[in-house]
Amino acid sequence: MTSRAQDIAIYLSHHFHHAWEGFGFFDLQRLLYLAQGWHIASGRGVLFTETIGAHRAAPMTYSVKGLLPTEEMLPLPELAPADEDFLDSFCLTYGVADRDAVKRQVDREDSAWRLAQLVGGEGATIPPQLMEATFRLMLLDHAESNRKMRNTQIGVQMHRAAGGNVVAFRAR
């Protein structure tokens, strides 16, 4: 059973209302897009069945409309237990990021919503298969960046050790 986009929006609003100052409508839309994409890319299928469209400013889950209500107005979301577990981990990951980092990740030129907009025009539906492919590419990019950073750190440590005259790193 998948959860409804509206319930996921409520869950995300509960969390990010506190994590980000001035949490807004497009912030929520970007987070819905990211949650859906990572859920699909992780092999769990769609998180919610409502479509996401390629709006000119951001990916848009059209079933989630209007301004964000204040926290007191938010009902408790009705989520499948597995979806709630996924969203807990998602909120931990993105809760430490700022809105600009999230915007940069969503606005990549090779993102599913940009590609859907390019091919289908304003408001085109973003196919889940395209989301899966582009989010898996983001994982590969992230892995490659981490590999390069680790290699740089190892090089720095070896240089320090050689400079410190550690026998194991002396040139022959």
Coordinates of N, CA and C in Angstrom, one line a residue:
M1 N 0.8 -1.2 0.0 CA 0.0 0.0 0.0 C 0.9 1.2 0.0
T2 N 0.6 2.2 -0.9 CA 1.3 3.4 -0.9 C 0.5 4.5 -0.1
S3 N 1.2 5.4 0.3 CA 0.6 6.5 1.1 C 0.1 7.6 0.1
R4 N -0.7 8.5 0.6 CA -1.1 9.6 -0.2 C -0.1 10.8 -0.2
A5 N 0.0 11.5 -1.3 CA 0.9 12.6 -1.3 C 0.6 13.7 -0.3
Q6 N -0.7 13.9 0.0 CA -1.1 14.8 1.0 C -0.6 14.5 2.4
D7 N -0.7 13.2 2.7 CA -0.2 12.7 4.0 C 1.4 12.8 4.1
I8 N 2.0 12.6 3.0 CA 3.5 12.7 3.0 C 3.9 14.2 3.2
A9 N 3.1 15.1 2.5 CA 3.3 16.5 2.6 C 3.1 17.0 4.0
I10 N 2.1 16.4 4.7 CA 1.9 16.8 6.1 C 3.0 16.3 7.0
Y11 N 3.5 15.1 6.7 CA 4.6 14.6 7.5 C 5.9 15.5 7.3
L12 N 6.2 15.8 6.1 CA 7.3 16.6 5.8 C 7.2 18.0 6.4
S13 N 6.0 18.6 6.3 CA 5.7 19.9 6.9 C 5.9 19.9 8.4
H14 N 5.5 18.8 9.1 CA 5.7 18.7 10.5 C 7.2 18.8 10.8
H15 N 8.0 18.1 10.0 CA 9.4 18.1 10.3 C 10.2 19.4 9.9
F16 N 10.0 19.8 8.6 CA 10.8 20.9 8.1 C 10.3 22.2 8.6
H17 N 9.1 22.3 9.1 CA 8.6 23.5 9.7 C 9.5 24.0 10.8
H18 N 10.1 23.0 11.5 CA 11.1 23.3 12.6 C 12.5 23.4 12.1
A19 N 12.8 22.6 11.1 CA 14.2 22.5 10.6 C 14.6 23.7 9.8
W20 N 13.8 24.3 9.0 CA 14.1 25.4 8.1 C 13.2 26.6 8.5
E21 N 13.9 27.7 8.7 CA 13.2 28.9 8.9 C 12.5 29.4 7.6
G22 N 11.2 29.8 7.7 CA 10.5 30.2 6.5 C 10.2 29.1 5.5
F23 N 10.0 27.9 6.0 CA 9.7 26.8 5.1 C 8.5 27.1 4.3
G24 N 8.6 27.0 2.9 CA 7.6 27.4 2.0 C 7.0 26.3 1.1
F25 N 6.1 26.7 0.3 CA 5.4 25.8 -0.6 C 6.3 25.1 -1.6
F26 N 7.2 25.9 -2.2 CA 8.2 25.2 -3.2 C 9.2 24.4 -2.5
D27 N 9.6 24.7 -1.2 CA 10.4 23.8 -0.5 C 9.8 22.5 -0.3
L28 N 8.5 22.5 0.1 CA 7.7 21.3 0.2 C 7.6 20.5 -1.1
Q29 N 7.4 21.2 -2.2 CA 7.3 20.5 -3.5 C 8.6 19.8 -3.8
R30 N 9.7 20.5 -3.6 CA 11.1 19.9 -3.9 C 11.3 18.7 -3.0
L31 N 10.9 18.7 -1.7 CA 11.1 17.6 -0.8 C 10.2 16.4 -1.2
L32 N 9.0 16.7 -1.7 CA 8.1 15.6 -2.2 C 8.8 14.9 -3.4
Y33 N 9.3 15.7 -4.3 CA 10.0 15.2 -5.5 C 11.2 14.3 -5.1
L34 N 12.0 14.8 -4.1 CA 13.2 14.1 -3.7 C 12.8 12.8 -3.0
A35 N 11.8 12.9 -2.1 CA 11.4 11.7 -1.4 C 10.8 10.6 -2.4
Q36 N 10.1 11.1 -3.3 CA 9.6 10.1 -4.3 C 10.7 9.5 -5.1
G37 N 11.6 10.3 -5.6 CA 12.8 9.9 -6.4 C 13.7 8.9 -5.6
W38 N 14.0 9.2 -4.4 CA 14.9 8.3 -3.6 C 14.1 7.0 -3.2
H39 N 12.8 7.1 -3.0 CA 12.0 5.9 -2.7 C 12.0 5.0 -3.9
I40 N 11.8 5.5 -5.1 CA 11.9 4.7 -6.3 C 13.3 4.2 -6.6
A41 N 14.3 5.0 -6.5 CA 15.7 4.6 -6.8 C 16.1 3.5 -5.8
S42 N 15.6 3.5 -4.6 CA 16.0 2.5 -3.6 C 15.3 1.1 -3.9
G43 N 14.5 1.0 -4.9 CA 13.8 -0.2 -5.3 C 12.5 -0.5 -4.5
R44 N 12.0 0.5 -3.8 CA 10.8 0.4 -3.1 C 9.5 0.7 -3.9
G45 N 9.7 1.1 -5.1 CA 8.5 1.6 -5.9 C 8.1 3.0 -5.5
V46 N 7.0 3.4 -6.0 CA 6.5 4.8 -5.8 C 6.1 4.9 -4.3
L47 N 6.4 6.1 -3.7 CA 6.0 6.4 -2.4 C 4.5 6.8 -2.3
F48 N 4.1 7.6 -3.4 CA 2.7 8.0 -3.6 C 2.4 7.9 -5.0
T49 N 1.1 7.7 -5.3 CA 0.7 7.4 -6.7 C 0.4 8.7 -7.5
E50 N 0.2 9.8 -6.8 CA -0.2 11.1 -7.5 C 1.0 11.5 -8.3
T51 N 0.7 12.1 -9.5 CA 1.8 12.5 -10.4 C 2.5 13.7 -9.9
I52 N 3.7 13.8 -10.4 CA 4.5 15.0 -10.2 C 4.7 15.6 -11.6
G53 N 4.5 16.9 -11.8 CA 4.6 17.6 -13.0 C 5.8 18.5 -13.1
A54 N 6.2 18.8 -14.3 CA 7.4 19.6 -14.5 C 6.9 21.1 -14.6
H55 N 6.7 21.7 -13.5 CA 6.3 23.1 -13.4 C 7.6 23.9 -13.8
R56 N 7.4 25.2 -14.2 CA 8.6 26.0 -14.6 C 9.5 26.3 -13.4
A57 N 9.0 26.4 -12.2 CA 9.8 26.8 -11.1 C 10.4 25.6 -10.3
A58 N 9.7 24.5 -10.3 CA 10.0 23.3 -9.5 C 9.2 22.2 -9.9
P59 N 9.6 21.0 -9.5 CA 8.7 19.8 -9.7 C 7.4 20.1 -8.8
M60 N 6.3 19.7 -9.3 CA 5.0 20.0 -8.6 C 4.1 18.8 -8.5
T61 N 3.8 18.5 -7.3 CA 2.8 17.4 -7.0 C 1.5 18.2 -6.9
Y62 N 0.7 18.2 -8.0 CA -0.5 19.0 -8.1 C -1.5 18.7 -7.1
S63 N -1.5 17.5 -6.6 CA -2.6 17.2 -5.6 C -2.3 17.8 -4.2
V64 N -1.1 18.4 -4.1 CA -0.8 19.1 -2.8 C -0.8 20.6 -3.2
K65 N -1.9 21.2 -2.8 CA -2.1 22.6 -3.3 C -2.2 23.6 -2.1
G66 N -2.1 24.8 -2.4 CA -2.3 25.9 -1.4 C -1.1 26.2 -0.6
L67 N -1.3 27.1 0.3 CA -0.3 27.5 1.2 C -0.1 26.5 2.3
L68 N 1.1 26.6 3.0 CA 1.3 25.7 4.1 C 0.6 26.1 5.3
P69 N -0.2 25.2 5.9 CA -0.9 25.6 7.1 C 0.1 25.8 8.3
T70 N -0.3 26.4 9.3 CA 0.5 26.5 10.5 C 0.5 25.2 11.2
E71 N 1.5 24.9 12.0 CA 1.6 23.6 12.7 C 0.4 23.2 13.4
E72 N -0.3 24.1 14.1 CA -1.5 23.7 14.8 C -2.6 23.2 13.9
M73 N -2.6 23.6 12.7 CA -3.7 23.2 11.7 C -3.4 21.8 11.1
L74 N -2.2 21.3 11.2 CA -1.8 20.1 10.5 C -2.4 18.9 11.2
P75 N -3.1 18.1 10.5 CA -3.6 16.8 11.1 C -2.4 15.8 11.2
L76 N -2.6 14.8 11.8 CA -1.6 13.7 11.8 C -1.8 13.0 10.5
P77 N -0.6 12.7 9.8 CA -0.7 12.0 8.6 C -1.0 10.5 8.7
E78 N -1.7 10.0 7.8 CA -2.0 8.5 7.7 C -1.0 7.9 6.8
L79 N 0.1 7.3 7.3 CA 1.1 6.7 6.5 C 1.2 5.2 6.7
A80 N 1.6 4.5 5.7 CA 2.0 3.1 5.8 C 3.2 3.0 6.7
P81 N 3.4 2.0 7.6 CA 4.5 2.0 8.5 C 5.9 2.0 7.7
A82 N 6.0 1.3 6.6 CA 7.2 1.3 5.9 C 7.5 2.7 5.3
D83 N 6.5 3.4 4.9 CA 6.7 4.8 4.4 C 7.1 5.7 5.5
E84 N 6.5 5.5 6.7 CA 6.9 6.4 7.8 C 8.4 6.1 8.2
D85 N 8.8 4.9 8.1 CA 10.3 4.5 8.4 C 11.2 5.2 7.3
F86 N 10.8 5.1 6.1 CA 11.5 5.7 5.0 C 11.6 7.3 5.2
L87 N 10.5 7.9 5.5 CA 10.4 9.3 5.7 C 11.2 9.8 6.9
D88 N 11.3 9.0 8.0 CA 12.1 9.3 9.1 C 13.6 9.4 8.7
S89 N 14.0 8.4 8.0 CA 15.4 8.5 7.5 C 15.6 9.6 6.5
F90 N 14.7 9.9 5.6 CA 14.7 11.0 4.6 C 14.9 12.3 5.4
C91 N 14.0 12.5 6.4 CA 14.1 13.8 7.1 C 15.4 13.9 7.9
L92 N 16.0 12.9 8.4 CA 17.3 13.0 9.0 C 18.3 13.4 8.0
T93 N 18.3 12.8 6.8 CA 19.3 13.2 5.8 C 19.1 14.6 5.4
Y94 N 17.9 15.0 5.0 CA 17.7 16.4 4.4 C 17.5 17.4 5.5
G95 N 17.2 17.0 6.7 CA 17.1 18.0 7.8 C 18.4 18.7 8.1
V96 N 19.5 18.1 7.8 CA 20.8 18.8 8.0 C 21.2 19.7 6.9
A97 N 20.5 19.5 5.7 CA 20.8 20.3 4.6 C 20.0 21.6 4.7
D98 N 20.5 22.6 3.9 CA 19.7 23.9 3.9 C 18.9 23.9 2.6
R99 N 18.0 24.8 2.5 CA 17.1 24.9 1.3 C 17.9 25.1 0.0
D100 N 19.0 25.9 0.1 CA 19.8 26.1 -1.1 C 20.4 24.8 -1.6
A101 N 20.9 24.0 -0.7 CA 21.5 22.7 -1.1 C 20.4 21.8 -1.8
V102 N 19.2 21.8 -1.2 CA 18.1 21.0 -1.7 C 17.7 21.5 -3.1
K103 N 17.7 22.9 -3.2 CA 17.3 23.5 -4.5 C 18.3 23.1 -5.6
R104 N 19.6 23.2 -5.2 CA 20.7 22.8 -6.2 C 20.5 21.3 -6.6
Q105 N 20.2 20.5 -5.7 CA 20.1 19.1 -6.0 C 18.9 18.8 -7.0
V106 N 17.8 19.5 -6.7 CA 16.6 19.3 -7.5 C 16.8 20.0 -8.9
D107 N 17.5 21.1 -8.9 CA 17.6 21.9 -10.2 C 18.7 21.5 -11.1
R108 N 19.3 20.3 -10.8 CA 20.3 19.8 -11.7 C 19.8 19.8 -13.2
E109 N 20.7 20.1 -14.1 CA 20.3 20.0 -15.5 C 19.8 18.6 -16.0
D110 N 20.4 17.6 -15.3 CA 20.1 16.2 -15.7 C 19.0 15.6 -14.8
S111 N 18.3 16.5 -14.1 CA 17.2 15.9 -13.2 C 16.0 15.5 -14.0
A112 N 15.2 14.6 -13.4 CA 14.0 14.1 -14.1 C 13.0 15.2 -14.5
W113 N 12.9 16.1 -13.5 CA 11.9 17.2 -13.8 C 12.3 18.1 -14.9
R114 N 13.6 18.4 -15.0 CA 14.2 19.3 -16.1 C 14.0 18.6 -17.4
L115 N 14.4 17.3 -17.4 CA 14.3 16.5 -18.7 C 12.8 16.4 -19.1
A116 N 11.9 16.1 -18.2 CA 10.5 16.0 -18.5 C 10.0 17.3 -19.1
Q117 N 10.4 18.4 -18.5 CA 10.0 19.7 -19.0 C 10.6 20.0 -20.4
L118 N 11.8 19.6 -20.6 CA 12.5 19.8 -21.9 C 11.8 19.0 -23.0
V119 N 11.4 17.8 -22.7 CA 10.8 16.9 -23.7 C 9.3 17.2 -23.8
G120 N 8.6 17.3 -22.7 CA 7.1 17.3 -22.7 C 6.6 18.7 -22.6
G121 N 7.4 19.7 -22.2 CA 6.9 21.0 -22.0 C 6.4 21.3 -20.6
E122 N 6.0 22.5 -20.3 CA 5.5 23.0 -19.0 C 4.4 22.1 -18.6
G123 N 4.5 21.5 -17.4 CA 3.4 20.7 -16.8 C 3.5 19.2 -17.1
A124 N 4.5 18.8 -17.9 CA 4.5 17.4 -18.3 C 4.7 16.5 -17.1
T125 N 4.1 15.4 -17.1 CA 4.2 14.4 -16.0 C 5.6 13.8 -16.1
I126 N 6.2 13.7 -14.9 CA 7.5 13.1 -14.8 C 7.3 11.6 -14.5
P127 N 7.7 10.8 -15.5 CA 7.5 9.3 -15.4 C 8.4 8.7 -14.3
P128 N 7.9 7.8 -13.5 CA 8.7 7.2 -12.4 C 9.9 6.5 -12.9
Q129 N 9.9 6.0 -14.1 CA 11.1 5.3 -14.7 C 12.2 6.4 -14.9
L130 N 11.8 7.6 -15.3 CA 12.8 8.6 -15.5 C 13.4 9.1 -14.2
M131 N 12.5 9.1 -13.2 CA 13.0 9.5 -11.8 C 14.0 8.4 -11.3
E132 N 13.7 7.2 -11.5 CA 14.5 6.1 -11.1 C 15.9 6.2 -11.7
A133 N 15.9 6.4 -13.0 CA 17.2 6.5 -13.8 C 18.0 7.7 -13.3
T134 N 17.4 8.9 -13.2 CA 18.2 10.1 -12.8 C 18.6 10.1 -11.4
F135 N 17.8 9.5 -10.5 CA 18.2 9.4 -9.1 C 19.4 8.4 -8.9
R136 N 19.3 7.3 -9.7 CA 20.5 6.4 -9.6 C 21.7 7.0 -10.2
L137 N 21.6 7.9 -11.2 CA 22.8 8.6 -11.6 C 23.3 9.5 -10.6
M138 N 22.4 10.2 -9.8 CA 22.9 11.0 -8.7 C 23.6 10.2 -7.7
L139 N 23.2 9.0 -7.4 CA 23.9 8.1 -6.5 C 25.3 7.8 -7.0
L140 N 25.4 7.5 -8.3 CA 26.8 7.3 -8.9 C 27.6 8.5 -8.8
D141 N 27.1 9.7 -9.1 CA 27.8 10.9 -8.9 C 28.3 11.1 -7.5
H142 N 27.4 10.8 -6.5 CA 27.8 11.0 -5.1 C 28.9 10.0 -4.8
A143 N 28.8 8.8 -5.2 CA 29.8 7.8 -4.9 C 31.2 8.2 -5.5
E144 N 31.2 8.7 -6.7 CA 32.4 9.2 -7.4 C 33.0 10.4 -6.6
S145 N 32.2 11.3 -6.2 CA 32.7 12.5 -5.4 C 33.3 12.0 -4.1
N146 N 32.6 11.0 -3.5 CA 33.2 10.5 -2.2 C 34.5 9.8 -2.4
R147 N 34.6 9.0 -3.5 CA 35.9 8.3 -3.9 C 37.0 9.3 -4.1
K148 N 36.7 10.4 -4.8 CA 37.8 11.4 -5.1 C 38.2 12.1 -3.7
M149 N 37.2 12.4 -2.9 CA 37.5 13.0 -1.6 C 38.3 12.1 -0.7
R150 N 38.0 10.8 -0.7 CA 38.8 9.8 0.1 C 40.2 9.8 -0.4
N151 N 40.4 9.7 -1.7 CA 41.7 9.6 -2.3 C 42.5 10.9 -2.0
T152 N 41.9 12.0 -2.0 CA 42.6 13.3 -1.6 C 43.0 13.2 -0.2
Q153 N 42.1 12.8 0.7 CA 42.4 12.7 2.1 C 43.5 11.7 2.4
I154 N 43.5 10.6 1.7 CA 44.6 9.6 1.9 C 45.9 10.2 1.4
G155 N 45.9 10.9 0.3 CA 47.1 11.6 -0.2 C 47.7 12.6 0.8
V156 N 46.8 13.4 1.4 CA 47.2 14.4 2.4 C 47.8 13.7 3.6
Q157 N 47.2 12.6 4.1 CA 47.7 11.9 5.2 C 49.0 11.2 4.9
M158 N 49.2 10.7 3.7 CA 50.5 10.1 3.3 C 51.6 11.2 3.2
H159 N 51.2 12.4 2.7 CA 52.1 13.5 2.6 C 52.6 13.9 4.0
R160 N 51.6 14.0 5.0 CA 52.0 14.4 6.3 C 52.9 13.4 7.0
A161 N 52.5 12.1 6.7 CA 53.3 11.0 7.3 C 54.8 11.0 6.8
A162 N 54.9 11.2 5.5 CA 56.2 11.3 4.8 C 57.0 12.5 5.4
G163 N 56.2 13.6 5.5 CA 56.9 14.8 6.1 C 57.3 14.6 7.5
G164 N 56.6 13.8 8.3 CA 56.9 13.5 9.7 C 57.9 12.4 9.8
N165 N 58.5 12.0 8.6 CA 59.5 11.0 8.6 C 59.1 9.7 9.2
V166 N 57.9 9.3 8.9 CA 57.4 8.0 9.3 C 58.0 6.9 8.4
V167 N 58.7 5.9 8.9 CA 59.5 5.0 8.2 C 58.7 4.3 7.1
A168 N 57.4 4.0 7.4 CA 56.6 3.2 6.4 C 56.3 4.0 5.1
F169 N 56.5 5.4 5.2 CA 56.2 6.2 4.0 C 57.4 6.8 3.4
R170 N 58.6 6.5 3.8 CA 59.8 7.0 3.2 C 60.0 6.5 1.8
A171 N 60.5 7.3 1.0 CA 60.9 6.9 -0.4 C 62.1 6.0 -0.3
R172 N 62.2 5.0 -1.1 CA 63.4 4.1 -1.1 C 64.5 4.7 -1.8

